[in-house]
Amino acid sequence: MLLCVGGGIAAYKALELVRRLRDAGARVQVAMTEGAQQFVTPLSFQALSGLPVRTSLWDSAAEQSMGHIELARWADHIVIAPATADLIARLAGGHADDLVSTLCLASAAPLTVCPAMNHHMWLHPATQANIDLLRQRGAQVVGPEDGPLAEGESGPGRLAQVPQIVAALAHPDSAVPSVPSSDSRLRGVRLVISAGPTYEDLDPVRYIGNRSSGKMGFALAQAAAARGAQVVLVAGPVQLPTPAGVERINVRSAAQMRQAVMDALPADIYIGAAAVSDYTPKVVCPQKMKKTAQTTGMSLELVRTPDILAEVAQQTGALKLVVGFAAETHDVATYARGKLVNKRLDLIIANRVGVAGGGFESDDNAATAYWADGEREFASMSKAQLAGQLLDLISQRLDA
Ligand code: PMT
């Protein structure tokens, strides 16, 4: 792990990060910017990491033991903590005028950026544009958190908690989303999101279900809450942890999901990310259905479930935006546009299912969004990243 420490007051928290990363089994090489050395001495990092700290491109002794290009190749992962506004800008601009920026430019390793700065600097459109650029290039952004800042003010700008940074490095999808971004259009907006599968019981033992893991809907709920939205998450039977600040209502069947969604209205936005069963058994057997020696096959009589999304979309007065998903194996655009029109939606997010690396269960997803007179494609990325980009689009469509 190459830990690059930027020049902010939160640099002292990077000392703890070194310890926790080493506890987790990582070998940690620290590189510091000149600014970082104003806050913490390289010696402190050396004592905790057990390795001499790299501070300059022009250190001939250090370059002789491992040149900076070699070091950039050595890293399996680069984490920048704290990432200051200036460091983020220089990374976005592709600068290579000091050791840290050169290492980042010369490395193909995954990059995790943990911003920490004054909240006005974080919310400035320049910083937001720079961090978005890093995200688009695949960087994972962890934090910042909202709270009291060193200068006595309060706002989004605190370095994410060290355990959260370590967890995000181990499991990229658990990353704490940046709060809040300059996009504050979702602040205070009430959002109802459905997620996960539904289970339609056949008897006390068996059910009809589907492959939805809930990851996409939970990622949307987490990202929306981080942007200050008031989020109600109606979740089918999945074991995912409830994102911070989200009100979760657990349901099992399509009928229960419909009831929970209707009870959660009125809302400003509804996002139907759940894979709701289209059919349910006409009769639920109170006892376990038994096979007999004579029965070689069996037929089940199924009846349609209510279409929750279409029903929500009919409540035009209550909602500002109704967003559906379309999970398709083929003819994605045609089916998605059909659902947009037939269910009277404002926006539909279509994704291909039944392929590796996307759709159900996967940690990643690619999608195309369709609305009446437009569409936008989203390349494959983690569901956490996709959720952030979909919410950007949803915010824009709110104003359309
Ligand atoms: O949970 P994951 O493993 O992350 O996977 C979810 C996903 C990544 C595939 C997700 O993006 C997705 O596509 N979810 C919706 C899947 C789905 O059921 O699509 P559909 O095409 O069958 O349904 C269309 C829309 O109608 C959906 O918004 C669905 O919530 C809604 N619907 C469907 C049937 C029904 N009875 N009521 C509904 O509200």
mmCIF file with all atom_site columns, C-alpha atoms in Angstrom, residues 14 77 85 180 268 270 300 342 349 391:
data_model
loop_
_atom_site.group_PDB
_atom_site.id
_atom_site.type_symbol
_atom_site.label_atom_id
_atom_site.label_alt_id
_atom_site.label_comp_id
_atom_site.label_asym_id
_atom_site.label_entity_id
_atom_site.label_seq_id
_atom_site.pdbx_PDB_ins_code
_atom_site.Cartn_x
_atom_site.Cartn_y
_atom_site.Cartn_z
_atom_site.occupancy
_atom_site.B_iso_or_equiv
_atom_site.pdbx_formal_charge
_atom_site.auth_seq_id
_atom_site.auth_comp_id
_atom_site.auth_asym_id
_atom_site.auth_atom_id
_atom_site.pdbx_PDB_model_num
ATOM 1  C CA . ALA A 1 14  ? -2.845  9.314   8.675   1.00 0.00 ? 14  ALA A CA 1
ATOM 2  C CA . HIS A 1 77  ? -2.969  0.300   -4.253  1.00 0.00 ? 77  HIS A CA 1
ATOM 3  C CA . ALA A 1 85  ? -8.063  20.579  -2.578  1.00 0.00 ? 85  ALA A CA 1
ATOM 4  C CA . PRO A 1 180 ? -22.579 16.347  0.430   1.00 0.00 ? 180 PRO A CA 1
ATOM 5  C CA . ASP A 1 268 ? -40.895 13.701  -3.997  1.00 0.00 ? 268 ASP A CA 1
ATOM 6  C CA . TYR A 1 270 ? -39.842 7.136   -6.174  1.00 0.00 ? 270 TYR A CA 1
ATOM 7  C CA . LEU A 1 300 ? -48.539 -24.180 -10.410 1.00 0.00 ? 300 LEU A CA 1
ATOM 8  C CA . ASN A 1 342 ? -46.646 2.188   -20.646 1.00 0.00 ? 342 ASN A CA 1
ATOM 9  C CA . ILE A 1 349 ? -32.690 2.930   -16.014 1.00 0.00 ? 349 ILE A CA 1
ATOM 10 C CA . LEU A 1 391 ? -28.512 10.571  -8.641  1.00 0.00 ? 391 LEU A CA 1
#
